[in-house]
mmCIF file of C-alpha atoms in Angstrom:
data_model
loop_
_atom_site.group_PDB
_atom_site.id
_atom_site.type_symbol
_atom_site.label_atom_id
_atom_site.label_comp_id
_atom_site.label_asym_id
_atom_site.label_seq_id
_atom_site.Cartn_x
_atom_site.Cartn_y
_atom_site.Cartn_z
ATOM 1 C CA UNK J 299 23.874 -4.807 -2.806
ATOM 2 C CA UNK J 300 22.607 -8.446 -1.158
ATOM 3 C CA UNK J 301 23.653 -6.677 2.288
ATOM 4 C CA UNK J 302 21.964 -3.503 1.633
ATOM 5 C CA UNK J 303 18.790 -5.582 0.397
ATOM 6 C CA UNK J 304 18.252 -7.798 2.970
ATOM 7 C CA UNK J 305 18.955 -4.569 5.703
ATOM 8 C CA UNK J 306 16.038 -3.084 4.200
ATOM 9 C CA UNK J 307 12.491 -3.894 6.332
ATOM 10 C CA UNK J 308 9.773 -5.518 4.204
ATOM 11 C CA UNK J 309 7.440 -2.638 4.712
ATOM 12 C CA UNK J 310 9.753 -0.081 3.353
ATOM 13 C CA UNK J 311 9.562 -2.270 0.132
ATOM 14 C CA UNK J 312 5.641 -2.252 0.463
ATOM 15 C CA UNK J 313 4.991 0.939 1.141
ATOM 16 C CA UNK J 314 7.543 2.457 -2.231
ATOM 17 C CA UNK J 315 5.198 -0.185 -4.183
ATOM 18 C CA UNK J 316 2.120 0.912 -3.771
ATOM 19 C CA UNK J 317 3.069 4.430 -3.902
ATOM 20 C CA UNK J 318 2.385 3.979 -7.787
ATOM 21 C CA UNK J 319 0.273 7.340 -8.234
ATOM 22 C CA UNK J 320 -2.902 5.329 -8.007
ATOM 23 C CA UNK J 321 -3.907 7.170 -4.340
ATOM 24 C CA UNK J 322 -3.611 4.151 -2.189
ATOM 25 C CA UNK J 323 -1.179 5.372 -0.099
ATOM 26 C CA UNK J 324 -3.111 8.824 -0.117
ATOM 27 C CA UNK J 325 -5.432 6.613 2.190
ATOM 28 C CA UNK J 326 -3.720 6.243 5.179
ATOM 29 C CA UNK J 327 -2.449 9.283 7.378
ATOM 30 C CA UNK J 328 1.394 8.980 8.133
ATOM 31 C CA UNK J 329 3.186 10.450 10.861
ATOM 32 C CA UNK J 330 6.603 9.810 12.257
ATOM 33 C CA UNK J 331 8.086 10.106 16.239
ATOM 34 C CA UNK J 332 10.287 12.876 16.717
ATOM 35 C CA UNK J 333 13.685 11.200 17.372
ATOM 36 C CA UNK J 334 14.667 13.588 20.054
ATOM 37 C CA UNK J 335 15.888 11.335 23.444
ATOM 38 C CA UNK J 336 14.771 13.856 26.599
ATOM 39 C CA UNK J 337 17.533 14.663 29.181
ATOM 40 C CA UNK J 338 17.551 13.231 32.710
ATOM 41 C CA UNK J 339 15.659 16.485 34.657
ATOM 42 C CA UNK J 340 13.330 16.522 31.486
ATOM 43 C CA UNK J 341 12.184 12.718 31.692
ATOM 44 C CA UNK J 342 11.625 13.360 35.443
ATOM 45 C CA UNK J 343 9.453 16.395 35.058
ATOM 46 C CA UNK J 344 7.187 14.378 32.020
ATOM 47 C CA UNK J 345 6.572 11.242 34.295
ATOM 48 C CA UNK J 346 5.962 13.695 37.294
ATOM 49 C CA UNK J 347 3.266 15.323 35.682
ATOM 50 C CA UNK J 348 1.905 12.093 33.868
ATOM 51 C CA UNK J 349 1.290 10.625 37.463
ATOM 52 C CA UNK J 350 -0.271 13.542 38.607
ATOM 53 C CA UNK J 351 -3.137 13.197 36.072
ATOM 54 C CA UNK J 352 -6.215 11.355 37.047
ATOM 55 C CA UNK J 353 -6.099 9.397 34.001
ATOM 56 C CA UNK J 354 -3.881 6.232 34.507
ATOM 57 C CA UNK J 355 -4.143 4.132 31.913
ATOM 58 C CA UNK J 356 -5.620 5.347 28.168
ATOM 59 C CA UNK J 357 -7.862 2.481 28.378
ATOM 60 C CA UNK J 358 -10.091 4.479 30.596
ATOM 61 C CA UNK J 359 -10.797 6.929 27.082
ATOM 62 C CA UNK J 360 -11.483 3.724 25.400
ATOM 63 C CA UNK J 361 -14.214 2.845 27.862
ATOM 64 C CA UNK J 362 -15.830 6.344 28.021
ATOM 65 C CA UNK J 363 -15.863 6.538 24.544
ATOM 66 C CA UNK J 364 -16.929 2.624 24.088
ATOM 67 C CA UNK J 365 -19.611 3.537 27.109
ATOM 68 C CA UNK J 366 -21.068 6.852 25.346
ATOM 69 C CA UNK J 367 -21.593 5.559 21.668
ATOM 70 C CA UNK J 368 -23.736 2.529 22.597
ATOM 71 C CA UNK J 369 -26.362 4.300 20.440
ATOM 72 C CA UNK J 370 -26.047 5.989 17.413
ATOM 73 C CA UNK J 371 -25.444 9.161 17.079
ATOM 74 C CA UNK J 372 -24.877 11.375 14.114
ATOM 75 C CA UNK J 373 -22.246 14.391 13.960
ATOM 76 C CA UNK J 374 -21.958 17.473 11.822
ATOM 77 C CA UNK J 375 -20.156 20.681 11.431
ATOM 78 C CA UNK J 376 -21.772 23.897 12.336
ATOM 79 C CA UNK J 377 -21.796 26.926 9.994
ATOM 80 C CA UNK J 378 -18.167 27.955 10.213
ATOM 81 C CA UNK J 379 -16.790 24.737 9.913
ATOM 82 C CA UNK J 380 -18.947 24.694 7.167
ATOM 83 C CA UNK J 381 -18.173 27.201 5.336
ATOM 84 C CA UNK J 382 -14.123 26.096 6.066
ATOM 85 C CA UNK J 383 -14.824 22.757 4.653
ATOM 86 C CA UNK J 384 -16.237 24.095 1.135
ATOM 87 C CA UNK J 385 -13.421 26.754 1.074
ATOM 88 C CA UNK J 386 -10.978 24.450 1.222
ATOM 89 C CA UNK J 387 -12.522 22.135 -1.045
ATOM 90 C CA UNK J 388 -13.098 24.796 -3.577
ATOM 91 C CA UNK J 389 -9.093 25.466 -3.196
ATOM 92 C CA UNK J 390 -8.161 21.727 -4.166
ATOM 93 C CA UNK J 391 -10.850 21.745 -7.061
ATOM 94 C CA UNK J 392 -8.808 24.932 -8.447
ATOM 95 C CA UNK J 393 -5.327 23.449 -8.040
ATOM 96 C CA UNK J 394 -6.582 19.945 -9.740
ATOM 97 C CA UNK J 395 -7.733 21.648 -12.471
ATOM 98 C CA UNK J 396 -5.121 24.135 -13.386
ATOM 99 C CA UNK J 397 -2.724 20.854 -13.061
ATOM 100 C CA UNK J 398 -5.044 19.194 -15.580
ATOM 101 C CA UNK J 399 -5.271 22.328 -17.470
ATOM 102 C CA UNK J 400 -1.642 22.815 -18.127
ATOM 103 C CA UNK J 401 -0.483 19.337 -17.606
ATOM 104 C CA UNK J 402 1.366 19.544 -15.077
ATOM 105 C CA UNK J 403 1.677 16.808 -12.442
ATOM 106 C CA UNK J 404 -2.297 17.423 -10.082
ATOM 107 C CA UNK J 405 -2.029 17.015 -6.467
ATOM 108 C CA UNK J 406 -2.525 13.067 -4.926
ATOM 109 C CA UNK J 407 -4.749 14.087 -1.487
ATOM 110 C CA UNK J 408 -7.460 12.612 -0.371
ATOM 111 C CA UNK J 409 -7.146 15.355 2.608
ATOM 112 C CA UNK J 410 -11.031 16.393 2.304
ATOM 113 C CA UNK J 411 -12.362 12.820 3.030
ATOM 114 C CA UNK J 412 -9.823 12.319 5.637
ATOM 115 C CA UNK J 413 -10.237 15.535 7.437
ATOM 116 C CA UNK J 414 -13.984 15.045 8.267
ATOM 117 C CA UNK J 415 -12.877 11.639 9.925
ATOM 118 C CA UNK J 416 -9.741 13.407 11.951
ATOM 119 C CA UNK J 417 -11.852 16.702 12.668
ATOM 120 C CA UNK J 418 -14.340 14.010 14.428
ATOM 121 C CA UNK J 419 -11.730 12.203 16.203
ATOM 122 C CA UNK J 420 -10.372 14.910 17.766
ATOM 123 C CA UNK J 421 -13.529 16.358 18.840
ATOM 124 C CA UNK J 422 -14.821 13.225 20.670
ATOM 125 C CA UNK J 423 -11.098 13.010 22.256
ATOM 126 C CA UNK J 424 -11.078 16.482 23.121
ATOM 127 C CA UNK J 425 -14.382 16.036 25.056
ATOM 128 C CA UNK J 426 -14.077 13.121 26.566
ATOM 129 C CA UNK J 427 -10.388 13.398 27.871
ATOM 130 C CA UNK J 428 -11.264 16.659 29.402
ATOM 131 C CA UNK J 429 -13.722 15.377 31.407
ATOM 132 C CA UNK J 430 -11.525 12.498 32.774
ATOM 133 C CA UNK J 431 -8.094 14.748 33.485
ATOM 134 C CA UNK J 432 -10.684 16.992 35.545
ATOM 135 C CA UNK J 433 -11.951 14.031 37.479
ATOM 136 C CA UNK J 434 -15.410 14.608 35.986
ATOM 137 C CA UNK J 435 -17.515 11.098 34.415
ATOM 138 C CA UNK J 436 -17.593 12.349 30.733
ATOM 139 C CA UNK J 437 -21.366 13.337 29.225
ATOM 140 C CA UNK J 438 -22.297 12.796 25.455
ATOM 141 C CA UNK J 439 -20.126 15.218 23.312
ATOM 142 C CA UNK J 440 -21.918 18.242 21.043
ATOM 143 C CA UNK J 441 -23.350 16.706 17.874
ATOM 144 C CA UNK J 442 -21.566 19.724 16.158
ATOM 145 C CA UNK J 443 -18.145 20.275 15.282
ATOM 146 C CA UNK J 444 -16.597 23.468 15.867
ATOM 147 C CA UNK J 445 -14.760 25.790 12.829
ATOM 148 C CA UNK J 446 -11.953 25.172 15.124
ATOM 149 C CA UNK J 447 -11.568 21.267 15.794
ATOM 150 C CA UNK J 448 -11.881 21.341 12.081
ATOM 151 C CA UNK J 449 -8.978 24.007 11.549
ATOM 152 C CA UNK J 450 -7.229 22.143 13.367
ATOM 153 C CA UNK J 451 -7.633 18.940 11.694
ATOM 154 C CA UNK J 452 -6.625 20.462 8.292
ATOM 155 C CA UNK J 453 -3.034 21.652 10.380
ATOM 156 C CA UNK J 454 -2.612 18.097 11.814
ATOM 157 C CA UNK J 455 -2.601 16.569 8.098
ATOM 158 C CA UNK J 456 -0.644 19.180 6.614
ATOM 159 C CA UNK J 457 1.951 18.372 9.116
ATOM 160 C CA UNK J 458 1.441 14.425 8.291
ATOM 161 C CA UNK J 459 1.503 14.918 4.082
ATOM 162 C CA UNK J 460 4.947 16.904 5.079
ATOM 163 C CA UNK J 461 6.487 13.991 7.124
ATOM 164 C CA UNK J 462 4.597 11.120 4.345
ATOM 165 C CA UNK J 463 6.594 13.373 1.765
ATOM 166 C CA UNK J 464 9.767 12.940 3.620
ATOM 167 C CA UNK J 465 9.837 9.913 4.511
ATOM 168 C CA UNK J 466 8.623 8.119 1.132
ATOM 169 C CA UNK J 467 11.634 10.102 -0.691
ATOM 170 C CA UNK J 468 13.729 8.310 1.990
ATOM 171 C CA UNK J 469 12.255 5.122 1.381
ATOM 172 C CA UNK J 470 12.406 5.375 -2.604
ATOM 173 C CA UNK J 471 16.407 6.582 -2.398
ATOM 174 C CA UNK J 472 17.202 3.659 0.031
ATOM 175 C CA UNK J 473 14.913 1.127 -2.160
ATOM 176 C CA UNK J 474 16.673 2.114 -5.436
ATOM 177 C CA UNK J 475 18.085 -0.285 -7.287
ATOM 178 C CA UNK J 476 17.027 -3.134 -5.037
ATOM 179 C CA UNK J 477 13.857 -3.324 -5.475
ATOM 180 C CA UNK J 478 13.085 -6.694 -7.800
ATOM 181 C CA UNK J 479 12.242 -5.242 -11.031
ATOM 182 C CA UNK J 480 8.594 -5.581 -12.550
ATOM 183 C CA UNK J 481 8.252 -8.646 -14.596
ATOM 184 C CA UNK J 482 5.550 -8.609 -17.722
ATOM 185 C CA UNK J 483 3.116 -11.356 -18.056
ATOM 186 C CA UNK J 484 4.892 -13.669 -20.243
ATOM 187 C CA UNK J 485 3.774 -14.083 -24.030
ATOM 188 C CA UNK J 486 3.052 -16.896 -26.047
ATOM 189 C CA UNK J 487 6.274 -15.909 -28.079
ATOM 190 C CA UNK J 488 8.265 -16.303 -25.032
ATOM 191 C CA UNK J 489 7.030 -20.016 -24.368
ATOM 192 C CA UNK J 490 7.420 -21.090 -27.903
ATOM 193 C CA UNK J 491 11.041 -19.383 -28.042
ATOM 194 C CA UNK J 492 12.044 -21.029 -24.328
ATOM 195 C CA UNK J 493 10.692 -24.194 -25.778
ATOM 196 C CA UNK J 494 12.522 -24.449 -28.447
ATOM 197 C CA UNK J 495 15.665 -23.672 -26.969
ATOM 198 C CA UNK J 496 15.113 -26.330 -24.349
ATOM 199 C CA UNK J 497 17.856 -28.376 -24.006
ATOM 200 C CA UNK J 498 17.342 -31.824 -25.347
ATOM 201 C CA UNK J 499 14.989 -33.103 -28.164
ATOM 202 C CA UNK J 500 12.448 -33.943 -25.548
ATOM 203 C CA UNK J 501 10.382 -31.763 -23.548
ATOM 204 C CA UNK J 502 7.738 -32.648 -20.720
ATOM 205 C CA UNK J 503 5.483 -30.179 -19.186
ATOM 206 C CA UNK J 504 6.760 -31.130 -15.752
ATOM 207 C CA UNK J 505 10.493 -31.082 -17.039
ATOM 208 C CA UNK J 506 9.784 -27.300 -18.394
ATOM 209 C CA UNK J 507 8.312 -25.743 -15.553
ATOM 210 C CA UNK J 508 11.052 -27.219 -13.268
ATOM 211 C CA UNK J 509 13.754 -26.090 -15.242
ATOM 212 C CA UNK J 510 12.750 -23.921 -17.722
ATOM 213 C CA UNK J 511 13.192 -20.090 -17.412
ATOM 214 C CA UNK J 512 12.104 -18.776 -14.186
ATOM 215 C CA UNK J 513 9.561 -16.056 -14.988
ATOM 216 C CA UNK J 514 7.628 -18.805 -17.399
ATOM 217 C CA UNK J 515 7.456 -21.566 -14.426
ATOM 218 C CA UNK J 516 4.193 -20.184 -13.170
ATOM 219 C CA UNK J 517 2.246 -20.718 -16.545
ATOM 220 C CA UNK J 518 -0.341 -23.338 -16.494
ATOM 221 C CA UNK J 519 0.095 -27.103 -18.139
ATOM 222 C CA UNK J 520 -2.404 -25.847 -20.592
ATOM 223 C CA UNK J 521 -0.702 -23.116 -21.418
ATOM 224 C CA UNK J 522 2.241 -25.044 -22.414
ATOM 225 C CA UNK J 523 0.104 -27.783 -24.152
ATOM 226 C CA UNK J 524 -1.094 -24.999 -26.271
ATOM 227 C CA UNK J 525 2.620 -23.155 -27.365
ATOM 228 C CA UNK J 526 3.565 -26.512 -28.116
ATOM 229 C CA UNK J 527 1.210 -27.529 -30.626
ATOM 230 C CA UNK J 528 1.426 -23.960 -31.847
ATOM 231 C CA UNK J 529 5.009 -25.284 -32.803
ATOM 232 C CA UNK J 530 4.034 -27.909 -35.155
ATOM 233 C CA UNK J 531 6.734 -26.918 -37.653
ATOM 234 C CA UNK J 532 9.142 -27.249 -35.616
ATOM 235 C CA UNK J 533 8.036 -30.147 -33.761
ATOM 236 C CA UNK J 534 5.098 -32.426 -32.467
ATOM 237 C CA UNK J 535 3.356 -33.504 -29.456
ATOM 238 C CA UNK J 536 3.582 -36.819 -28.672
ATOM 239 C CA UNK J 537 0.996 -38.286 -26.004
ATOM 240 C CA UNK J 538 2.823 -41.280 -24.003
ATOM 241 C CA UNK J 539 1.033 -43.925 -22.025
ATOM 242 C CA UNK J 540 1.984 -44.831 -18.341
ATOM 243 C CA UNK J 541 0.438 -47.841 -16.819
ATOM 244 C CA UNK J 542 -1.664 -47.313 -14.138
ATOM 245 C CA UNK J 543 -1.197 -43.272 -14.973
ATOM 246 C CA UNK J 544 -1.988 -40.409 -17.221
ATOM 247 C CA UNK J 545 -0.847 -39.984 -20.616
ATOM 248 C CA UNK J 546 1.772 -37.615 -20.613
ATOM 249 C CA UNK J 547 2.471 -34.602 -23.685
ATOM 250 C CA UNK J 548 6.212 -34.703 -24.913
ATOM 251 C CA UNK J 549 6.669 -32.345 -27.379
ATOM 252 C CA UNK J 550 9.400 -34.323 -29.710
ATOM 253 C CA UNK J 551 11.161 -30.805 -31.401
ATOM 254 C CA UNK J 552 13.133 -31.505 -34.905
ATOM 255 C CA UNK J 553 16.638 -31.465 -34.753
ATOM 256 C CA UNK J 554 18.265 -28.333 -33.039
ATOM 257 C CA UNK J 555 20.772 -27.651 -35.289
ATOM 258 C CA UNK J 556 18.003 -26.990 -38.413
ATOM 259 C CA UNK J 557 16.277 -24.328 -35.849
ATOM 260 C CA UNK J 558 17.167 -20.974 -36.775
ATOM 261 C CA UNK J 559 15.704 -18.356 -33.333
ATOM 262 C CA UNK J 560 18.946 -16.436 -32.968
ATOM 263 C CA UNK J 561 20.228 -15.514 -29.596
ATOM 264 C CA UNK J 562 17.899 -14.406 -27.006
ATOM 265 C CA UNK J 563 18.341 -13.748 -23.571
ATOM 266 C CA UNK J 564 15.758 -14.859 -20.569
#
């Protein structure tokens, strides 16, 4: 299980965390290489063509792009794309509610924000790169989107919620059972319990958080202070002087023996 763990990349981890329902993950738009390795003739014939192309380097789209937004400029769909965009919102809308309805588990998208973004991307790229593989300086793109681009768009992150769905059922099956498990914020009944069963008659604030239990070592001094003069039954706080230092809180606990907790584990 150590083996398996520490084979495992941090942001496989990461990503299973945050995929806690609460749409974070929904946020970003995931999309995995095929793993297909060409043959010989068909690497030949890709880089053959790629050369051929009068774009060389991508950074050329970069600096059309860059080169043509100096301004600002503001984008919209025309009528069809439009009308696609509220059809397809409408159809989530139904599908959330019917979920909500019967209470059944409603779908975790944020596909309509994204989709304006991607619909723009790709009709800036489309533009732009068109110009440069035909050897043309690229103009300013239409201000309108095209029914189309945006058709498109919606395909593109269909595709990517398929391979997100895929990929995060990998990660949670690999990620099972070594993931660290969630911890809950320690109570004051925990403190008072581990302070009791301390070992010694004396405890020091300093001596608990070094070697107390390890999910209570990240409480504050105070925090301690308090649990132990919550404990006054079964104990006191005694404040002792240090020359030329700070007095220090030892809580002084009655004998162990006369302390009933029971077992508990930590």
């Amino acid at each position: 299980m150590v083996a398996r763990d520490a084979m495992l990349p941090p942001i496989a981890k990461l990503l299973v965390t945050i995929d806690d329902g609460q749409g974070l993950l929904d946020r970003f738009i995931t999309i995995v290489p095929e793993c297909y390795r060409p043959t010989p003739d068909e690497r030949d014939i890709a880089v053959s063509y790629i050369e051929a192309q009068n774009v060389s380097s991508f950074d050329e789209y970069i600096a059309a792009l860059h080169d043509l937004h100096l301004t600002q400029k503001l984008y919209e769909f025309d009528v069809d794309a439009k009308q696609l965009l509220k059809e397809k919102e409408c159809e989530f809308v139904s599908i959330l509610n019917d979920a909500l309805t019967h209470g059944t588990i409603p779908p975790r998208s944020k596909k309509i924000d994204i989709v304006q973004r991607v619909a723009l991307s790709f009709h800036v790229f489309d533009h732009i790169m068109s110009h440069l593989l035909d050897g043309i300086n690229p103009d300013n793109p239409p201000l309108q989107i095209s029914r189309g681009t945006l058709s498109r768009a919606f395909q593109f992150l269909d595709y990517c919620d398929m391979q997100k769905e895929i990929l995060m059922e990998f990660l949670e099956s690999v990620t099972n059972g070594v993931m660290d498990q969630e911890r809950k914020q320690p109570t004051s009944g925990d403190i008072k319990v581990a302070l009791c069963l301390f070992p010694g008659r004396l405890v020091t604030v300093r001596a608990f958080k070094q070697s107390g239990p390890r999910f209570l070592r990240g409480i504050t001094q105070q925090e301690i202070i308090n649990q132990m003069r919550d404990l006054t039954s079964l104990g006191e706080i005694v404040n002792v002087k240090i020359p030329r230092s700070r007095a220090i809180a030892v809580f002084v606990k009655r004998d162990p023996a006369q302390i009933d907790l029971g077992s508990r584990k930590f």
